[in-house]
Coordinates of C-alpha atoms in Angstrom, one line a residue:
M1 CA 27.1 -256.2 44.6
L2 CA 26.4 -255.6 41.6
N3 CA 22.8 -256.5 40.7
I4 CA 22.4 -258.4 37.4
K5 CA 19.8 -259.3 36.3
T6 CA 19.4 -258.9 32.7
V7 CA 22.3 -259.8 30.1
T8 CA 22.7 -259.9 26.3
V9 CA 24.6 -262.0 24.8
L10 CA 25.8 -261.3 20.7
G11 CA 27.0 -263.9 19.1
A12 CA 25.1 -266.7 21.0
N13 CA 24.8 -269.3 18.3
G14 CA 28.8 -269.2 18.5
T15 CA 31.0 -271.8 21.1
M16 CA 31.6 -269.6 23.6
G17 CA 28.9 -267.2 23.3
C18 CA 26.4 -270.0 24.0
N19 CA 28.4 -271.6 27.1
V20 CA 28.5 -268.3 28.7
S21 CA 25.6 -267.7 28.2
G22 CA 24.7 -271.1 29.9
I23 CA 26.5 -269.2 32.9
F24 CA 24.6 -266.6 32.9
A25 CA 21.1 -267.7 33.2
S26 CA 22.4 -270.3 36.0
F27 CA 24.9 -269.5 38.3
G28 CA 23.9 -265.4 37.7
N29 CA 19.8 -266.6 37.6
A30 CA 20.2 -264.1 34.6
K31 CA 17.7 -263.5 32.3
V32 CA 20.0 -263.5 29.0
N33 CA 18.7 -262.4 25.6
L34 CA 20.4 -264.6 22.7
V35 CA 20.7 -262.7 20.0
C36 CA 21.9 -264.4 16.6
R37 CA 21.5 -263.5 13.1
D38 CA 18.4 -266.2 12.4
L39 CA 15.5 -266.7 15.1
E40 CA 15.7 -270.4 14.1
I41 CA 19.3 -270.5 14.9
S42 CA 18.6 -268.5 18.8
K43 CA 15.9 -271.1 19.2
K44 CA 18.6 -274.4 19.4
V45 CA 20.8 -272.3 21.4
V46 CA 18.4 -272.0 24.4
E47 CA 18.8 -275.9 24.7
K48 CA 22.3 -276.3 23.8
A49 CA 23.2 -272.9 26.5
A50 CA 21.2 -275.6 29.3
K51 CA 23.1 -279.1 28.1
S52 CA 26.6 -277.2 28.5
V53 CA 25.9 -276.1 32.1
K54 CA 23.7 -279.5 32.7
A55 CA 20.8 -277.5 34.1
D56 CA 17.7 -277.7 32.1
S57 CA 16.0 -275.7 34.5
I58 CA 17.4 -272.5 32.9
V59 CA 15.7 -273.1 30.2
G60 CA 13.1 -270.1 30.9
N61 CA 16.1 -267.7 31.5
L62 CA 17.6 -268.1 28.1
I63 CA 15.4 -266.3 25.4
P64 CA 16.1 -266.5 21.4
K65 CA 16.6 -263.0 19.5
T66 CA 18.1 -261.3 16.4
Y67 CA 19.4 -258.4 15.8
S68 CA 16.7 -256.3 14.9
D69 CA 15.6 -256.8 18.3
L70 CA 19.1 -255.2 19.3
K71 CA 17.8 -252.0 20.8
T72 CA 14.9 -253.5 23.7
C73 CA 18.0 -256.0 24.1
I74 CA 20.6 -253.5 24.8
E75 CA 17.8 -251.0 26.5
E76 CA 17.1 -253.1 29.0
S77 CA 20.0 -255.2 30.0
D78 CA 22.7 -254.5 33.4
L79 CA 25.4 -256.3 31.1
I80 CA 26.2 -257.0 27.6
F81 CA 28.7 -260.0 26.1
E82 CA 30.0 -259.5 23.0
S83 CA 31.1 -262.7 21.7
V84 CA 30.6 -262.8 18.2
A85 CA 34.0 -264.1 15.2
E86 CA 37.5 -262.9 16.2
D87 CA 38.1 -259.8 13.5
I88 CA 38.6 -256.5 15.1
D89 CA 36.4 -255.0 12.4
L90 CA 33.2 -256.9 13.3
K91 CA 33.2 -256.3 16.4
K92 CA 34.1 -252.4 16.0
D93 CA 31.0 -252.4 14.0
I94 CA 28.9 -254.7 16.2
N95 CA 30.2 -251.6 19.2
I96 CA 29.1 -249.0 17.2
Q97 CA 25.6 -250.1 16.8
M98 CA 25.4 -250.8 20.9
A99 CA 26.4 -247.7 20.9
K100 CA 23.7 -246.4 19.7
Y101 CA 21.3 -247.6 22.0
V102 CA 23.3 -248.5 25.3
K103 CA 22.5 -246.3 28.3
T104 CA 25.7 -245.0 30.6
G105 CA 26.0 -247.4 33.6
T106 CA 25.8 -250.3 31.6
I107 CA 28.2 -253.1 31.5
I108 CA 29.6 -253.7 28.4
S109 CA 31.8 -256.4 27.8
T110 CA 33.9 -258.6 24.6
G111 CA 34.8 -262.2 25.0
T112 CA 37.5 -261.5 22.7
S113 CA 40.9 -263.9 23.0
G114 CA 42.9 -261.1 22.5
L115 CA 42.2 -258.2 20.4
S116 CA 42.8 -254.5 21.5
I117 CA 40.6 -253.7 24.5
N118 CA 42.1 -250.0 23.8
E119 CA 41.6 -249.9 20.3
L120 CA 37.7 -251.6 20.7
S121 CA 36.4 -249.3 23.9
K122 CA 36.9 -246.0 21.6
C123 CA 33.8 -247.0 19.1
F124 CA 31.8 -245.4 22.3
P125 CA 31.2 -242.2 23.4
K126 CA 33.7 -240.8 26.6
K127 CA 31.0 -241.7 29.2
I128 CA 30.5 -245.0 28.1
Q129 CA 33.9 -246.2 27.7
P130 CA 34.4 -246.6 32.0
Y131 CA 31.7 -249.4 31.4
Y132 CA 33.1 -251.1 29.0
L133 CA 36.2 -254.7 29.6
G134 CA 37.7 -257.4 28.4
L135 CA 35.7 -260.6 29.9
H136 CA 37.7 -264.1 28.3
F137 CA 36.2 -267.2 29.3
Y138 CA 37.7 -270.2 28.6
N139 CA 36.1 -273.3 26.8
P140 CA 34.5 -275.0 28.2
P141 CA 33.3 -273.0 31.1
Y142 CA 31.6 -274.9 32.8
S143 CA 34.2 -276.9 34.1
M144 CA 37.5 -274.1 33.3
T145 CA 36.6 -271.2 35.9
L146 CA 39.3 -268.6 35.0
C147 CA 37.9 -265.5 33.3
E148 CA 40.7 -263.0 32.8
V149 CA 39.4 -259.5 33.4
I150 CA 40.5 -256.8 31.3
P151 CA 40.3 -253.1 32.0
S152 CA 41.0 -250.5 29.0
Q153 CA 42.8 -247.3 29.9
Y154 CA 39.4 -245.7 30.1
T155 CA 37.8 -248.7 32.4
S156 CA 36.2 -247.0 36.0
S157 CA 38.2 -248.5 38.8
K158 CA 35.1 -248.3 40.8
M159 CA 33.3 -250.4 38.8
L160 CA 36.4 -252.8 37.7
V161 CA 36.3 -253.8 41.6
S162 CA 32.3 -254.8 41.8
L163 CA 32.2 -257.1 38.8
K164 CA 35.5 -259.0 39.7
D165 CA 33.6 -259.7 42.8
Y166 CA 30.7 -260.4 41.3
L167 CA 32.8 -262.7 38.7
K168 CA 34.3 -264.2 42.0
R169 CA 31.0 -264.7 44.2
I170 CA 28.1 -265.3 41.5
L171 CA 29.7 -267.0 38.7
Y172 CA 32.1 -268.3 40.6
R173 CA 34.5 -267.8 38.4
N174 CA 38.2 -267.2 39.3
A175 CA 38.8 -263.9 37.5
V176 CA 42.4 -262.7 37.2
E177 CA 43.0 -259.1 36.3
V178 CA 45.7 -258.8 33.0
K179 CA 46.8 -255.7 31.2
D180 CA 46.0 -255.2 27.5
A181 CA 48.2 -256.7 25.4
P182 CA 47.7 -259.2 22.0
G183 CA 46.8 -262.7 23.3
F184 CA 46.3 -261.3 26.9
L185 CA 48.2 -263.9 29.3
G186 CA 46.8 -267.4 29.1
N187 CA 46.8 -266.8 25.0
R188 CA 50.1 -265.8 25.2
I189 CA 51.3 -268.4 26.7
G190 CA 49.1 -271.7 25.6
F191 CA 49.1 -270.6 21.8
Q192 CA 53.0 -270.0 22.0
F193 CA 52.7 -273.6 23.5
I194 CA 49.9 -275.1 20.9
N195 CA 51.5 -273.1 17.7
E196 CA 54.7 -274.6 17.9
A197 CA 53.4 -278.1 18.3
L198 CA 51.6 -277.3 14.9
Q199 CA 55.0 -275.9 13.5
C200 CA 56.0 -279.6 15.2
A201 CA 53.8 -281.6 13.3
E202 CA 54.8 -280.6 9.8
Q203 CA 58.3 -280.5 10.8
Y204 CA 57.8 -284.3 11.7
K205 CA 55.2 -285.4 9.3
D206 CA 57.2 -288.7 7.9
Y207 CA 56.8 -289.7 11.8
G208 CA 53.5 -289.3 11.9
G209 CA 52.4 -285.7 11.9
I210 CA 49.6 -285.0 14.3
D211 CA 48.9 -287.3 15.8
Y212 CA 52.6 -288.6 16.4
I213 CA 53.1 -284.5 18.2
D214 CA 50.4 -285.1 20.5
S215 CA 51.7 -288.4 21.6
I216 CA 54.5 -286.7 23.0
L217 CA 53.2 -283.9 24.4
G218 CA 50.2 -284.9 25.4
P219 CA 50.2 -287.7 28.3
F220 CA 53.7 -287.0 29.2
T221 CA 53.3 -283.6 29.8
G222 CA 50.6 -283.9 32.4
R223 CA 47.4 -282.3 30.0
N224 CA 44.3 -284.0 29.6
M225 CA 44.3 -283.1 26.5
P226 CA 46.5 -282.9 24.1
P227 CA 47.8 -279.5 22.5
L228 CA 46.6 -280.2 18.7
A229 CA 43.2 -282.0 19.9
T230 CA 42.8 -278.5 21.9
S231 CA 43.2 -277.0 18.5
D232 CA 40.8 -279.0 17.2
F233 CA 38.2 -278.5 20.3
V234 CA 38.7 -274.5 20.5
G235 CA 38.6 -274.6 16.2
L236 CA 40.7 -273.4 13.3
D237 CA 39.6 -270.9 12.3
V238 CA 39.7 -269.7 16.7
H239 CA 43.2 -270.8 16.9
K240 CA 44.5 -268.7 13.9
A241 CA 42.8 -265.9 14.6
I242 CA 44.7 -265.7 17.7
V243 CA 48.4 -266.1 16.8
D244 CA 48.0 -264.2 13.8
N245 CA 47.1 -261.2 16.0
I246 CA 50.1 -262.7 18.1
Y247 CA 52.2 -262.3 15.1
K248 CA 50.9 -259.0 13.8
N249 CA 51.2 -257.0 17.3
T250 CA 54.3 -258.4 18.8
N251 CA 58.7 -259.0 18.1
D252 CA 60.0 -260.2 20.6
Y253 CA 61.7 -263.6 20.9
A254 CA 59.0 -265.7 20.3
H255 CA 57.7 -263.6 17.3
D256 CA 57.8 -266.7 14.7
A257 CA 56.2 -269.2 17.1
F258 CA 52.6 -267.7 16.4
C259 CA 53.3 -268.5 12.6
M260 CA 50.7 -270.7 11.5
S261 CA 51.7 -273.9 9.7
D262 CA 50.4 -273.6 5.7
Y263 CA 48.8 -277.3 6.3
A264 CA 46.5 -275.7 9.2
I265 CA 45.3 -273.2 6.7
R266 CA 44.3 -275.3 3.8
L267 CA 42.4 -276.8 6.3
I268 CA 40.4 -273.8 7.3
E269 CA 40.1 -272.5 3.7
D270 CA 38.5 -276.7 3.2
G271 CA 36.1 -275.6 6.0
K272 CA 37.7 -278.2 8.3
L273 CA 37.8 -276.5 11.3
G274 CA 37.5 -279.1 14.1
R275 CA 35.3 -280.6 15.8
K276 CA 31.9 -277.9 15.3
S277 CA 32.8 -278.7 11.6
G278 CA 33.1 -282.2 12.1
C279 CA 36.5 -282.5 11.0
G280 CA 40.0 -280.5 11.5
L281 CA 43.2 -282.2 12.9
Y282 CA 41.1 -284.7 13.8
Q283 CA 37.7 -286.9 12.5
I284 CA 35.2 -288.8 15.1
L285 CA 33.6 -290.9 12.8
K286 CA 29.9 -292.4 14.7
H287 CA 29.0 -295.9 13.2
I288 CA 25.9 -297.8 13.9
D289 CA 26.8 -299.7 16.5
G290 CA 27.4 -296.9 18.7
R291 CA 31.6 -297.1 18.3
K292 CA 33.4 -294.2 17.2
T293 CA 36.5 -294.5 15.5
I294 CA 39.1 -291.6 15.6
N295 CA 40.9 -290.7 12.2
V296 CA 43.9 -287.8 12.0
Y297 CA 44.8 -285.1 9.0
D298 CA 47.7 -287.0 7.7
I299 CA 49.8 -284.0 6.2
L300 CA 52.3 -285.7 3.7
S301 CA 49.0 -288.0 1.9
G302 CA 46.8 -285.1 2.7
K303 CA 44.1 -287.4 3.6
Y304 CA 42.5 -289.0 6.8
R305 CA 44.1 -292.0 8.3
L306 CA 42.9 -293.3 11.5
K307 CA 44.5 -292.8 14.4
E308 CA 47.9 -295.1 15.8

């Protein structure tokens, strides 16, 4: 079994970077280097990561770092988890930087939601490529144990077997190996449904739009979280990156289902990304007396109103 003592997470300040750091530090009992652009931001991630797995005892395992520490962090790591923004050019730039310091045998993974693992692996020398792959955790990973494991055409089969065993036995993940295809498996299915709900909200904006569609496609389909509330939870910017990638790189019967709605694009341009920015499709207002009010974006008026 793999003995992973030190992990470096790049982009640890992001939602998934932070939460996955907590998984490695708690279940894996690993030292985790939290690499962020700013040290003060990285220090704040320590508390958030511990809170995400409900384990204050792991604070000592979480080490705030910045990209100025990249060389040291990479060289001492048994596993690297890249979790920067869902942009292939940015991820390629990070991979090229890592390639300067990574040792043969160090496992390098990307948390991409659906970008090409084969394409990203080409940033590394041939001797490093067998140790590169995708690890797509689901948010929040403390509650959702599915982890898609995506090898490239160069990934070592021996390493792959060992890593899947580590994910199952140590991190308690339901590790499922999937092919390197746009959106992989879960998001290819899930975001077709979510994005079609986004489109339907615009189609039925005269009937209420967003909360109208969620009221139909939420509890009546057995979901704990309705589709558009899920998009808000994931982040509209991440949602757009996922569906744009699938739309660009596929051309099957479901192609149009991945076309992003104009009103959602406008929200993103206005910085209204969902829960992480305070508002998006929904807006949660906290009152002095402890009450919470949930507002919803009204597509017709372009303003927020009380959720019905």
